Every structure is written in structure tokens, then in C-alpha cells.
Tab-separated table of C-alpha atoms and ligand atoms in Angstrom:
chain	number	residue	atom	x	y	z
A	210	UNK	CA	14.309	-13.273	5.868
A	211	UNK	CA	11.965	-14.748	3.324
A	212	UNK	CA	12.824	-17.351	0.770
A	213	UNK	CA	9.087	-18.126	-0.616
A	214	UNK	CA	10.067	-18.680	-4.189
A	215	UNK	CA	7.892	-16.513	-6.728
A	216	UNK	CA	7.162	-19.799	-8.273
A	217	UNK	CA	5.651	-21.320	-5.167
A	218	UNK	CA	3.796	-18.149	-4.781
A	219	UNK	CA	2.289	-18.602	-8.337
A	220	UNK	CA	0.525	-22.021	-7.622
A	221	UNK	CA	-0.742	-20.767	-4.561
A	222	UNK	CA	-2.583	-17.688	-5.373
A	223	UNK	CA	-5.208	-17.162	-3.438
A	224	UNK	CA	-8.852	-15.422	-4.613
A	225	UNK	CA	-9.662	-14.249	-1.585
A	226	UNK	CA	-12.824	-11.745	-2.470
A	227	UNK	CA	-13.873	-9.379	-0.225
A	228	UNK	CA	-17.592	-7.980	-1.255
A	229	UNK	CA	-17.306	-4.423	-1.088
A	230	UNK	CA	-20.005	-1.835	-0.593
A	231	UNK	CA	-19.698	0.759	-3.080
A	232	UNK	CA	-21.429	3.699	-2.938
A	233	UNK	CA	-21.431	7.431	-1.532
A	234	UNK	CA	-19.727	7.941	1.473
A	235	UNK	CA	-21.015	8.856	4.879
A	236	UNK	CA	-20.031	11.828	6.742
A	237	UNK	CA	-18.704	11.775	10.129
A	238	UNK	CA	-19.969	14.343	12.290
A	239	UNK	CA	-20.042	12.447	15.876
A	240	UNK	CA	-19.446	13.934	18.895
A	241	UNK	CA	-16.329	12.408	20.932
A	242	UNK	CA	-17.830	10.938	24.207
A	243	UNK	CA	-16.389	12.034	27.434
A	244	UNK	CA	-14.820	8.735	27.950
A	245	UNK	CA	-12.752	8.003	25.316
A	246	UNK	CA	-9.225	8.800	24.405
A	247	UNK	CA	-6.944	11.222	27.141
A	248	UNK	CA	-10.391	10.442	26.901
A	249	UNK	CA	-9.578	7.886	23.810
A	250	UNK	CA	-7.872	4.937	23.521
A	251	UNK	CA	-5.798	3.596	26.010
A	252	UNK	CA	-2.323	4.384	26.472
A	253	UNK	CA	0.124	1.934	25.240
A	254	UNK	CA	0.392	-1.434	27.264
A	255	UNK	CA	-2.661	-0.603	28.860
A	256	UNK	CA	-5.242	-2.184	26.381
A	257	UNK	CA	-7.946	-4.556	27.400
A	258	UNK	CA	-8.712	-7.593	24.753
A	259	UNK	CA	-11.959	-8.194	26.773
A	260	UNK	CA	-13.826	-4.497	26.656
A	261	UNK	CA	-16.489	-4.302	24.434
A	262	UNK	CA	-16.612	-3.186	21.111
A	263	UNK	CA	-17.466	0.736	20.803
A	264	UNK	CA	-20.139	1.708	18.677
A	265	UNK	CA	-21.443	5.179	17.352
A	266	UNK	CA	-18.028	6.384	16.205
A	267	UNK	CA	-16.370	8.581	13.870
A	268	UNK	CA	-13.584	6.830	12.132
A	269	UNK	CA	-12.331	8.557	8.876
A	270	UNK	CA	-9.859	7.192	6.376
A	271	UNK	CA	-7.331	9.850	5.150
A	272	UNK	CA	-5.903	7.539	1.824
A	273	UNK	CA	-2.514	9.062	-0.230
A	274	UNK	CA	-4.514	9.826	-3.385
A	275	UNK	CA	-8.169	9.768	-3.960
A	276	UNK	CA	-9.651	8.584	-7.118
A	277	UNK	CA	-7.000	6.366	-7.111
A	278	UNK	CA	-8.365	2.512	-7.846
A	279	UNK	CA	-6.170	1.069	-5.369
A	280	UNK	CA	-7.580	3.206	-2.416
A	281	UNK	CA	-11.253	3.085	-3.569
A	282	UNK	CA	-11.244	-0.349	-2.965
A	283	UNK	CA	-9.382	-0.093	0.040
A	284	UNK	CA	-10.818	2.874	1.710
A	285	UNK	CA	-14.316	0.435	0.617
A	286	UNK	CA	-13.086	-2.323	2.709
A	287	UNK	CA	-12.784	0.123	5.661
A	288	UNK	CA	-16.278	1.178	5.572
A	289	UNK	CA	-17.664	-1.730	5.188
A	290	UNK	CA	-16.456	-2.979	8.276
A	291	UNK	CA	-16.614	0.318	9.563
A	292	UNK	CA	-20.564	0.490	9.324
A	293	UNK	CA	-20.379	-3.775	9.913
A	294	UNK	CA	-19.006	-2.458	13.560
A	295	UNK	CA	-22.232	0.291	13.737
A	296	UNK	CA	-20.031	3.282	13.643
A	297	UNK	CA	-19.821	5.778	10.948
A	298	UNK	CA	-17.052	6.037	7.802
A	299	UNK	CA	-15.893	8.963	6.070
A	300	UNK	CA	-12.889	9.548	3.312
A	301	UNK	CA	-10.969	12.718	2.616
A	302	UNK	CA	-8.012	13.642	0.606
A	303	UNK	CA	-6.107	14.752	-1.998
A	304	UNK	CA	-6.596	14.050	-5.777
A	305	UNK	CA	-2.642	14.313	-5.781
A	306	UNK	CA	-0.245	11.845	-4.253
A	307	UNK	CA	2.217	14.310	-3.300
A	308	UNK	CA	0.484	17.354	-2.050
A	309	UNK	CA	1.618	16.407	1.569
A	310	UNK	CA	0.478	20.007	2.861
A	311	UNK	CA	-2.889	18.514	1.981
A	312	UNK	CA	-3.136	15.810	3.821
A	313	UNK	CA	-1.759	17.903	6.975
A	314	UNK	CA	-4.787	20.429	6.765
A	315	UNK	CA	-7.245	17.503	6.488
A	316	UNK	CA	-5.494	15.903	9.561
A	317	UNK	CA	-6.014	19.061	11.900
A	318	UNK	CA	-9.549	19.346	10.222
A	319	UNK	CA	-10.292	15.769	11.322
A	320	UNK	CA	-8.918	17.045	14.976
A	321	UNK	CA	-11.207	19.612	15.273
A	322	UNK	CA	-13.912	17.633	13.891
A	323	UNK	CA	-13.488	15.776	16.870
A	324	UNK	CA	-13.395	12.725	14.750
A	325	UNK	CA	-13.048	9.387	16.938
A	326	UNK	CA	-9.899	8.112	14.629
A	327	UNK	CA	-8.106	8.407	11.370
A	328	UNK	CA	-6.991	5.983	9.331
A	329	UNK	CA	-4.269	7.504	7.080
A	330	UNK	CA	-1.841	6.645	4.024
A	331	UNK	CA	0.860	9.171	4.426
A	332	UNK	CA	2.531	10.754	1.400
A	333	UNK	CA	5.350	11.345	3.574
A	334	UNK	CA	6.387	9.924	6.812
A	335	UNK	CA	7.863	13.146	8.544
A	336	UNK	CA	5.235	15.698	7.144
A	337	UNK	CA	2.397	14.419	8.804
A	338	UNK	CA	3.528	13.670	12.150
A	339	UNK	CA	3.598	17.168	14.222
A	340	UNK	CA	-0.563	16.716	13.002
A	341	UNK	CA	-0.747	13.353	14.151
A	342	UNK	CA	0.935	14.218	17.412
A	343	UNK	CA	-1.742	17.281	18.018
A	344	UNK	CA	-4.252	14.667	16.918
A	345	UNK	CA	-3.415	11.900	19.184
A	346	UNK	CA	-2.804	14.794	22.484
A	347	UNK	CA	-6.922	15.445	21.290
A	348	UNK	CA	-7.909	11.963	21.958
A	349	UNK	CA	-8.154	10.871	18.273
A	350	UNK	CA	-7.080	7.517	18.060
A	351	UNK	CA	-4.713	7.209	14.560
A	352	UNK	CA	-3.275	3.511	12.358
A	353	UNK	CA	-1.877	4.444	9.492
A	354	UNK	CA	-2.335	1.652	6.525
A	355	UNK	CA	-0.663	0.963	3.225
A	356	UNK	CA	2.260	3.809	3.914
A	357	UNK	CA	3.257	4.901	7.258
A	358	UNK	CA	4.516	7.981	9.089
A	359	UNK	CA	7.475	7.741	11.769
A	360	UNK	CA	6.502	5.409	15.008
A	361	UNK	CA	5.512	7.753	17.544
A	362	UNK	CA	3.294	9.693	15.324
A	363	UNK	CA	0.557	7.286	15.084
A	364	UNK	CA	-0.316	3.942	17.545
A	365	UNK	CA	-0.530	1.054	15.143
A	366	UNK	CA	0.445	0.793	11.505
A	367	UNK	CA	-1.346	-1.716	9.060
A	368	UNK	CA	1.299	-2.940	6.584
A	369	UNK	CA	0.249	-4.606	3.343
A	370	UNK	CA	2.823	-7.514	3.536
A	371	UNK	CA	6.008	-7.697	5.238
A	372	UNK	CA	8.107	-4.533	3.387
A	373	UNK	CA	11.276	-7.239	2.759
A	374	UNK	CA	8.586	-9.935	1.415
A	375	UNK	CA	7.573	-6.955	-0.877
A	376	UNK	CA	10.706	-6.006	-2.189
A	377	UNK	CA	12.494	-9.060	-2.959
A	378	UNK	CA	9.849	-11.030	-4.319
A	379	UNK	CA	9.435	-8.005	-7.129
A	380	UNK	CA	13.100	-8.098	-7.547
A	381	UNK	CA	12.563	-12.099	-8.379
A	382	UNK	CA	9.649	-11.389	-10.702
A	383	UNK	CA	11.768	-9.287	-12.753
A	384	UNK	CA	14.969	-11.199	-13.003
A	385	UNK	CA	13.154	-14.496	-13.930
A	386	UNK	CA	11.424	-12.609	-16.611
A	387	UNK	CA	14.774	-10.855	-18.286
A	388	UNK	CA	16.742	-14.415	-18.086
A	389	UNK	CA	18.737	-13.067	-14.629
A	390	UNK	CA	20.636	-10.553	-16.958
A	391	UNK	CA	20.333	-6.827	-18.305
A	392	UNK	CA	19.651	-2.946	-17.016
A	393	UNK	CA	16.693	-2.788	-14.877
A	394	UNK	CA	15.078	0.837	-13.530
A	395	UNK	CA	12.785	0.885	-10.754
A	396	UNK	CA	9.603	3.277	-11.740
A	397	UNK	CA	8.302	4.801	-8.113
A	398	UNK	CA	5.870	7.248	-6.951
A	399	UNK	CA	6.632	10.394	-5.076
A	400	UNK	CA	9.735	10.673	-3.915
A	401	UNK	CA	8.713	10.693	-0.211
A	402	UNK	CA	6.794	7.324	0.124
A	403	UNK	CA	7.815	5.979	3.214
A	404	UNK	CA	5.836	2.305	1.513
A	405	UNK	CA	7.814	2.867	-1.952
A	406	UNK	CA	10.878	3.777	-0.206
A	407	UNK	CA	10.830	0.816	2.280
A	408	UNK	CA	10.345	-1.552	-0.556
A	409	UNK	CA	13.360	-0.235	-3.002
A	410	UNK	CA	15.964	-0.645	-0.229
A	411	UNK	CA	15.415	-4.292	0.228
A	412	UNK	CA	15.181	-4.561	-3.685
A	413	UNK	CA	18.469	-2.964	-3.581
A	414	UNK	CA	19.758	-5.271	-0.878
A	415	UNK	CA	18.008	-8.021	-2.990
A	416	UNK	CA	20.117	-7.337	-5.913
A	417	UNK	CA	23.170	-7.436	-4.146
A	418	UNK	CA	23.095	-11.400	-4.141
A	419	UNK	CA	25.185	-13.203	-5.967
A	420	UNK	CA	22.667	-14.500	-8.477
A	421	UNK	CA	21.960	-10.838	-9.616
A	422	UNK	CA	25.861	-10.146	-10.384
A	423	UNK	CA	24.452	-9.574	-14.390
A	424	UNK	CA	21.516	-7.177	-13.301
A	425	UNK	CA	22.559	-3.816	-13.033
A	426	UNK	CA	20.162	-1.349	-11.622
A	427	UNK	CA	20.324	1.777	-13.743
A	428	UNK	CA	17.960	4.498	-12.295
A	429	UNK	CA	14.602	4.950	-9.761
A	430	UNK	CA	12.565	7.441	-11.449
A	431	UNK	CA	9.948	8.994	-9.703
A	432	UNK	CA	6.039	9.516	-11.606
A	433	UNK	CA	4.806	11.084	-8.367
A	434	UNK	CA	1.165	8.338	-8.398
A	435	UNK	CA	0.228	10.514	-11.503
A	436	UNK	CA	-0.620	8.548	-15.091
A	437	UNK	CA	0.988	11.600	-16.956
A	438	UNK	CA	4.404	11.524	-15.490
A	439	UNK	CA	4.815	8.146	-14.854
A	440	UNK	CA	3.994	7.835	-19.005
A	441	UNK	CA	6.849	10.039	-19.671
A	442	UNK	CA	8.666	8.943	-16.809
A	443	UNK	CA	9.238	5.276	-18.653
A	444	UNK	CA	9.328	6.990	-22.087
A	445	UNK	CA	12.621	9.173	-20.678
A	446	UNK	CA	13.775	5.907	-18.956
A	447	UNK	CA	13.678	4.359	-22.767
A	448	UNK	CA	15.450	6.746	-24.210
A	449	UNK	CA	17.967	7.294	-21.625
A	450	UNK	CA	18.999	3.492	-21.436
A	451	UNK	CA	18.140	1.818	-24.897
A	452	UNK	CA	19.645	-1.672	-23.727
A	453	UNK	CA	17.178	-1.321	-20.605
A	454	UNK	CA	15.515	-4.976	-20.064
A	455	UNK	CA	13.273	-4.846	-17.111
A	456	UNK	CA	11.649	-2.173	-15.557
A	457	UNK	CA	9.870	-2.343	-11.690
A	458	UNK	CA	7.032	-0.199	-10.982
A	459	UNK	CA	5.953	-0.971	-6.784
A	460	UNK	CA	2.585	1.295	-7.761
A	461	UNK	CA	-0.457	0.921	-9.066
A	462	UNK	CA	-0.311	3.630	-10.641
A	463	UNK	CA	3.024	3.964	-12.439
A	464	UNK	CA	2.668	-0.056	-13.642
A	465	UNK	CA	-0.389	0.745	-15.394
A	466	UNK	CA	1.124	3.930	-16.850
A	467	UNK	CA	4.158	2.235	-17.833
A	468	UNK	CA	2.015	-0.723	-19.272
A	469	UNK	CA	0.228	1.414	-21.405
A	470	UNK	CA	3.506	3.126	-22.885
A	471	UNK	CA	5.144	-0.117	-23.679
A	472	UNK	CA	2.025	-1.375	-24.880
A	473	UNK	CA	2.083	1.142	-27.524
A	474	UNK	CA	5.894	0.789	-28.430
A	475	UNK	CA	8.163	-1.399	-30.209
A	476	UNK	CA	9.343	-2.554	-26.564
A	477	UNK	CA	5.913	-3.953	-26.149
A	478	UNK	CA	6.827	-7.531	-24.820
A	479	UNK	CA	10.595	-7.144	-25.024
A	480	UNK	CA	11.132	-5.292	-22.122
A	481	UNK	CA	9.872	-6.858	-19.146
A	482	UNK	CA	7.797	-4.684	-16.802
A	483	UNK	CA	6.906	-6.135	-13.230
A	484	UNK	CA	5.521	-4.718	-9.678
A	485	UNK	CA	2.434	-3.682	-8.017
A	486	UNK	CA	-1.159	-3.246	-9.843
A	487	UNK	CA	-4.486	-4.264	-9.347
A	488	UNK	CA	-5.883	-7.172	-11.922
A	489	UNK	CA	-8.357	-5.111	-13.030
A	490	UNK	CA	-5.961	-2.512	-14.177
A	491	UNK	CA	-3.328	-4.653	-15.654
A	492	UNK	CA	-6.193	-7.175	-17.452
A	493	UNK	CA	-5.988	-5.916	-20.805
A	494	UNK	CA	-1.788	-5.515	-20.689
A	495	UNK	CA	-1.306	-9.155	-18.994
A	496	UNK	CA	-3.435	-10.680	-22.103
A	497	UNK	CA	-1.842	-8.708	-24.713
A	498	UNK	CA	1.641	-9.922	-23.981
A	499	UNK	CA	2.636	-6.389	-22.688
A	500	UNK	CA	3.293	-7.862	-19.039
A	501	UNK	CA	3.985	-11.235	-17.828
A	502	UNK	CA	3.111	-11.343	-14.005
A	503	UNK	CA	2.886	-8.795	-11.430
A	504	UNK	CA	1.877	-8.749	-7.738
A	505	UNK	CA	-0.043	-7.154	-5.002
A	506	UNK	CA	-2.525	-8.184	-2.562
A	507	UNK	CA	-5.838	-7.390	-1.905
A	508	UNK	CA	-6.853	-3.686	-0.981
A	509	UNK	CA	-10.185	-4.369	0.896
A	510	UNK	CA	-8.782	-6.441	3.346
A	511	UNK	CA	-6.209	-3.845	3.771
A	512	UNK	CA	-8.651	-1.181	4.856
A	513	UNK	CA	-10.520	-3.832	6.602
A	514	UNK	CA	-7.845	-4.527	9.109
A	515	UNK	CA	-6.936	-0.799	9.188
A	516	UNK	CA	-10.946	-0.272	10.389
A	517	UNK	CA	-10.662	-2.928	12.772
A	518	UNK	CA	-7.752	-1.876	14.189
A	519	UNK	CA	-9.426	2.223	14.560
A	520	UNK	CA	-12.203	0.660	16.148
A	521	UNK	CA	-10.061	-1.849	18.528
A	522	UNK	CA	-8.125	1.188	19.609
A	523	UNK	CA	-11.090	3.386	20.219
A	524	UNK	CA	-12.472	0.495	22.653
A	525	UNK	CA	-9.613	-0.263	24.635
A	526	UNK	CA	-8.637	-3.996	23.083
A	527	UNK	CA	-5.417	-2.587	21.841
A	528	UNK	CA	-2.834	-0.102	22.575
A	529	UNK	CA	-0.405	-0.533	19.721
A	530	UNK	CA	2.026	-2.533	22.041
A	531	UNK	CA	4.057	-5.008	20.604
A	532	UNK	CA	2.537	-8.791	21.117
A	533	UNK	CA	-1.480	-7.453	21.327
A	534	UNK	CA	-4.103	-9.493	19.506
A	535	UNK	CA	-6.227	-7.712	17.043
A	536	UNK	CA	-10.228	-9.399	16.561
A	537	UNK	CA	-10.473	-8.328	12.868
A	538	UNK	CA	-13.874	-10.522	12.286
A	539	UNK	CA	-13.797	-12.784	8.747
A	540	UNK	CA	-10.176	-11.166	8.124
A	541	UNK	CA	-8.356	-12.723	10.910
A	542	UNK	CA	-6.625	-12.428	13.659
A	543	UNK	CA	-3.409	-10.618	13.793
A	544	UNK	CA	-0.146	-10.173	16.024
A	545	UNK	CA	0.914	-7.024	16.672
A	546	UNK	CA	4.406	-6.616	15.740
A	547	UNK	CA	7.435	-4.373	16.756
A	548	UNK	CA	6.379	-1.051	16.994
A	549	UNK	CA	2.775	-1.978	16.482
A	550	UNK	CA	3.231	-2.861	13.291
A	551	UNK	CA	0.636	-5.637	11.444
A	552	UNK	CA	1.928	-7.448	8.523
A	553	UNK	CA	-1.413	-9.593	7.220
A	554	UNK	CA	0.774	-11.904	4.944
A	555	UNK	CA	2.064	-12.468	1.559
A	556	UNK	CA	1.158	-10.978	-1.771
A	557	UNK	CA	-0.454	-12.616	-4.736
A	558	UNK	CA	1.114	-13.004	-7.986
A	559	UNK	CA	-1.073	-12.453	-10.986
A	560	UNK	CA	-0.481	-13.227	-14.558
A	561	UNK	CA	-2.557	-14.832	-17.189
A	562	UNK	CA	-3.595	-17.895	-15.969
A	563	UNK	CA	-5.500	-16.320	-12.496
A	564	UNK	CA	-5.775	-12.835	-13.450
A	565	UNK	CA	-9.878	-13.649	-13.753
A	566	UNK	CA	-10.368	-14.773	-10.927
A	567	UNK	CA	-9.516	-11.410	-9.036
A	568	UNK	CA	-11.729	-8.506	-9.488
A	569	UNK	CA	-10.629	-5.373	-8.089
B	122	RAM	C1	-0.271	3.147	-5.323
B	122	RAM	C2	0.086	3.877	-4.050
B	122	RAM	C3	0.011	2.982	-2.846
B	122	RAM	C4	0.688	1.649	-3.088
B	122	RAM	C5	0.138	0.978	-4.298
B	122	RAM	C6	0.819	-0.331	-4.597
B	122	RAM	O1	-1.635	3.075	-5.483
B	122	RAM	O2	1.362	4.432	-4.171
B	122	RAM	O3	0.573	3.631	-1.742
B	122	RAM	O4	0.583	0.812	-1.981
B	122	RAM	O5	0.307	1.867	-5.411
């Protein structure tokens, strides 16, 4: 359980500023080499922290959305490392966040691209997994980052934060904001997010403390990672609930949506709006009053792990077992967890007194 007070978290933000290249991106195209994977990487337990690092490969990253800010920066840190680790980066996707059939079809194109390993963000954790399965069977070695898929459908997953550390610590934005009283409404993305998901059941188990007995959460309405909906998403929530004080939005995308509607209201600063965005997006609505502080943490690295963990898989230093040691260069060096799960630490909490000091 964590008990890092939000407060504690505010005086200890860290800028921790990944340069990332930015630019077109490469396309994959390399043969798989006899050797690796059923040929591939090795199977679980079996991994070798020693054996060299594998160059020439074909690692792709498969994000939720593209053109989404969040995974630009993200899928960036990948490739740089990527192409730091002389192996080649690609990205393909979907411009929508729930077109899950999408992201399957680019999966079994990947497999048949022969493509060395995927690094996906899945829309949905079920959807993707009889792909995955085929994928893995072909030697393609697969970590999913941000969002995962079910445990046996890919080898190691790359978590942001700890999901619990996530959802509680938006829960205790919120309720410091709104004075520990009032309806709250949780703004999500699709409806399927195994990341969004994971998060709103610990807020939920959050709110059952004592200390919350005057919040009452009211709704979780869904604006599917699209600006549109999530806009009319927190106008319905508005008018549904006119006593509403607080509203949580654990995406970049909806926050900035919902931002920009109550910047543009007469709720502007009177009902609180926390959750996940990127400074760079939520600038302009922290400085205007529109939104006190917010959270997330810092997308490069993300990818950067997420690359570091395709490549360590592809050479045989990891497995996905529990208790393996991932080399991730600059960005650490990480345990893996139960069901090879890597959790690279705590979000930062932004509001106006760091928010310049982050750019992405
Ligand atoms: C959106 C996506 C992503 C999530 C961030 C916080 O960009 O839904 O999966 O991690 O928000």
C-alpha cells in the first residue's frame, strides 16, 4: 500500500528530461536471424543477464492512439534508445483509441513482417491476445507499455507507476482540492482500458476510506481518448449533476478536453478538475486558474524502458520471470515484478509553481 502524501510528492517533483529525437520514423524491414526466438527470446526462467546485447533488430512500437501527444513522446523515447542500441524503430497504429480490430491487424502484420519485437499499448486487454499468442509461437518477442493485455499474452509489461500509486494519489489530488466534500465523476477513455480500468478500481477502493465519507462518486463517463467526446462528455456530466465539485480525468486526453470546456464555462475554477496530462498540454489551463495540479510522469522514459526491455528479451538477458534485472542504460535499473511486470516509480505532480520546468 502507498501512503506518499500528494503534498510530499509536490516538493519533490522531479524534472527529469529525457532529450528526445524527433523526427520521421524508420521502417523496420529486418530479417529475423535463425537464432533468435523458438528462435527468439528465451523461454521464461531461462534468461541470461550476461549475453550480449543484440544488434540489427526490428523492434516496432504498436502505441493505443497515434497522434496522440502522450505517445509521440513516448513512442520517441523508444526509438531513441532503440537506434542508441543499433537496431532499427518503427511505429504503427491507429488514429483512434478504440478501434481494437486495428491494432489486431497491425499485430499479425508485424508477425509476418517478421519483426524482431513489438512493443504495444493495448486498447483492450483480451482483444489483442489470440495475436500476441500467434506472435510470440513466431518468435517475436512482445512488452506491452503504458496499458497491458492479459499475462500470458505478452512476456513483460512496462507499467507507468505502480496502478494503486496511480489511483489513489489522483483520488487525493481531487479531494484536497474540493475541501474533502462534494459529487465527483471520473472522466475515462474507452471503456476497455485495461490502464484506465486498473486505476478507477483502486480510486474506488480509495474512496471507500473513512476520510472520503462526504465524497460521493457520481458517474465514470467514458470520451473514448477522443477531444470531441470527452468535450461533451464533461458538458453532459455538467448538466446531469449541477452540484458536481470535482471531476478526475486519468487521460491525457480527456483532462485537456475537459480543461478546455471548463475553461470556457462559468465552472471555470469552481469545479475542480484533476488527473493525468502532459505539462505542455495543461500549461495554458494550470495558469489560467482552470486547474490546480495534476499528475503524470514522464512518457520518454516510459518507451525507453519498454525499448530496453524488447531489446533485453531479444538477447537473452531476460525472460519476463519474476525477480530478473533489466540494464535499461541512463534510465535505470529495474526489478522485474510478479508476472513480469516493471513499475519505474512514482508520478510527478504538476501545478503552477513547476509546470515550466517540464516540457513534454
Ligand atoms: C492517454 C492514454 C494513455 C494514458 C494516458 C495517461 O494518452 O489513454 O493510455 O496512459 O492518457
Amino acid at each position: 500500500m502507498f501512503s506518499t502524501s500528494v503534498s510530499r510528492r509536490l516538493g519533490s517533483a522531479l524534472a527529469v528530461t529525457i532529450a528526445v529525437a524527433l523526427g520521421a520514423t524508420a521502417c523496420g524491414g529486418t530479417t529475423k536471424d535463425s537464432a533468435s526466438n523458438d528462435g527468439g527470446s528465451p523461454a521464461v526462467g531461462k534468461a541470461d543477464p550476461n549475453a550480449a546485447t543484440k544488434k540489427g533488430l526490428s523492434i516496432a512500437f504498436l502505441p493505443k492512439q497515434v497522434n496522440n501527444p502522450y505517445f509521440t513522446t513516448a513512442d520517441n523515447g523508444g526509438k531513441k534508445v532503440v537506434e542508441g542500441l543499433g537496431s532499427t524503430y518503427k511505429e504503427v497504429g491507429t488514429s483512434s483509441g478504440t478501434d481494437t480490430a486495428g491494432q489486431v491487424s497491425y499485430v499479425n502484420t508485424l508477425t509476418q513482417q517478421q519483426a524482431n519485437a513489438i512493443a504495444v499499448s493495448a486498447q483492450d486487454p483480451g482483444a489483442l491476445c489470440t495475436a500476441l499468442k500467434q506472435a510470440m509461437k513466431n518468435g517475436v518477442s512482445v512488452v506491452t507499455y503504458d496499458s497491458d493485455t492479459n499475462k500470458d499474452c505478452r512476456q513483460v509489461f512496462v507499467s507507468p507507476a505502480s496502478a494503486e500509486d496511480l489511483g489513489r494519489t489522483q483520488v487525493q489530488l481531487l479531494a484536497k482540492q474540493i475541501g474533502g466534500k462534494g459529487e465527483i465523476a471520473i472522466l475515462s477513455a474507452a471503456q476497455t482500458a485495461t490502464n484506465q480500468n486498473a486505476w478507477i478500481d483502486f480510486m474506488k477502493d480509495e474512496l471507500e476510506k473513512p476520510e472520503y465519507k462526504d465524497i460521493k462518486l457520481v458517474k465514470v463517463a467514458y470520451g473514448d481518448d477522443d477531444a470531441q467526446k470527452s468535450f461533451q462528455q464533461t458538458q453532459g456530466l455538467l448538466q446531469e449533476y449541477p452540484a458536481l465539485k470535482g471531476i478526475i480525468s486519468p487521460t491525457t486526453v480527456g483532462i485537456k478536453a475537459a480543461a478546455q470546456y471548463l475553461a470556457g464555462s462559468k465552472y471555470k475554477g469552481k469545479v475542480k478538475l484533476t488527473g493525468l496530462g502532459t505539462p505542455n498540454d495543461m500549461r495554458a489551463y494550470v495558469k489560467n486558474g482552470t486547474v490546480e495540479a495534476f499528475e503524470l510522469w514522464d512518457p520518454a522514459v516510459l518507451g525507453g524502458i519498454a525499448a530496453h526491455a524488447a531489446v533485453a528479451l531479444e538477447s537473452g538477458q531476460i525472460s519476463g520471470a519474476e525477480g530478473e534485472t533489466l540494464k535499461a542504460g541512463d534510465l535505470g535499473t529495474f526489478t522485474l515484478g510478479k508476472e513480469g511486470v516493471i513499475s519505474p516509480g512514482e508520478p510527478t505532480v504538476f501545478d503552477v509553481k513547476n509546470i515550466d520546468k517540464f516540457n513534454f
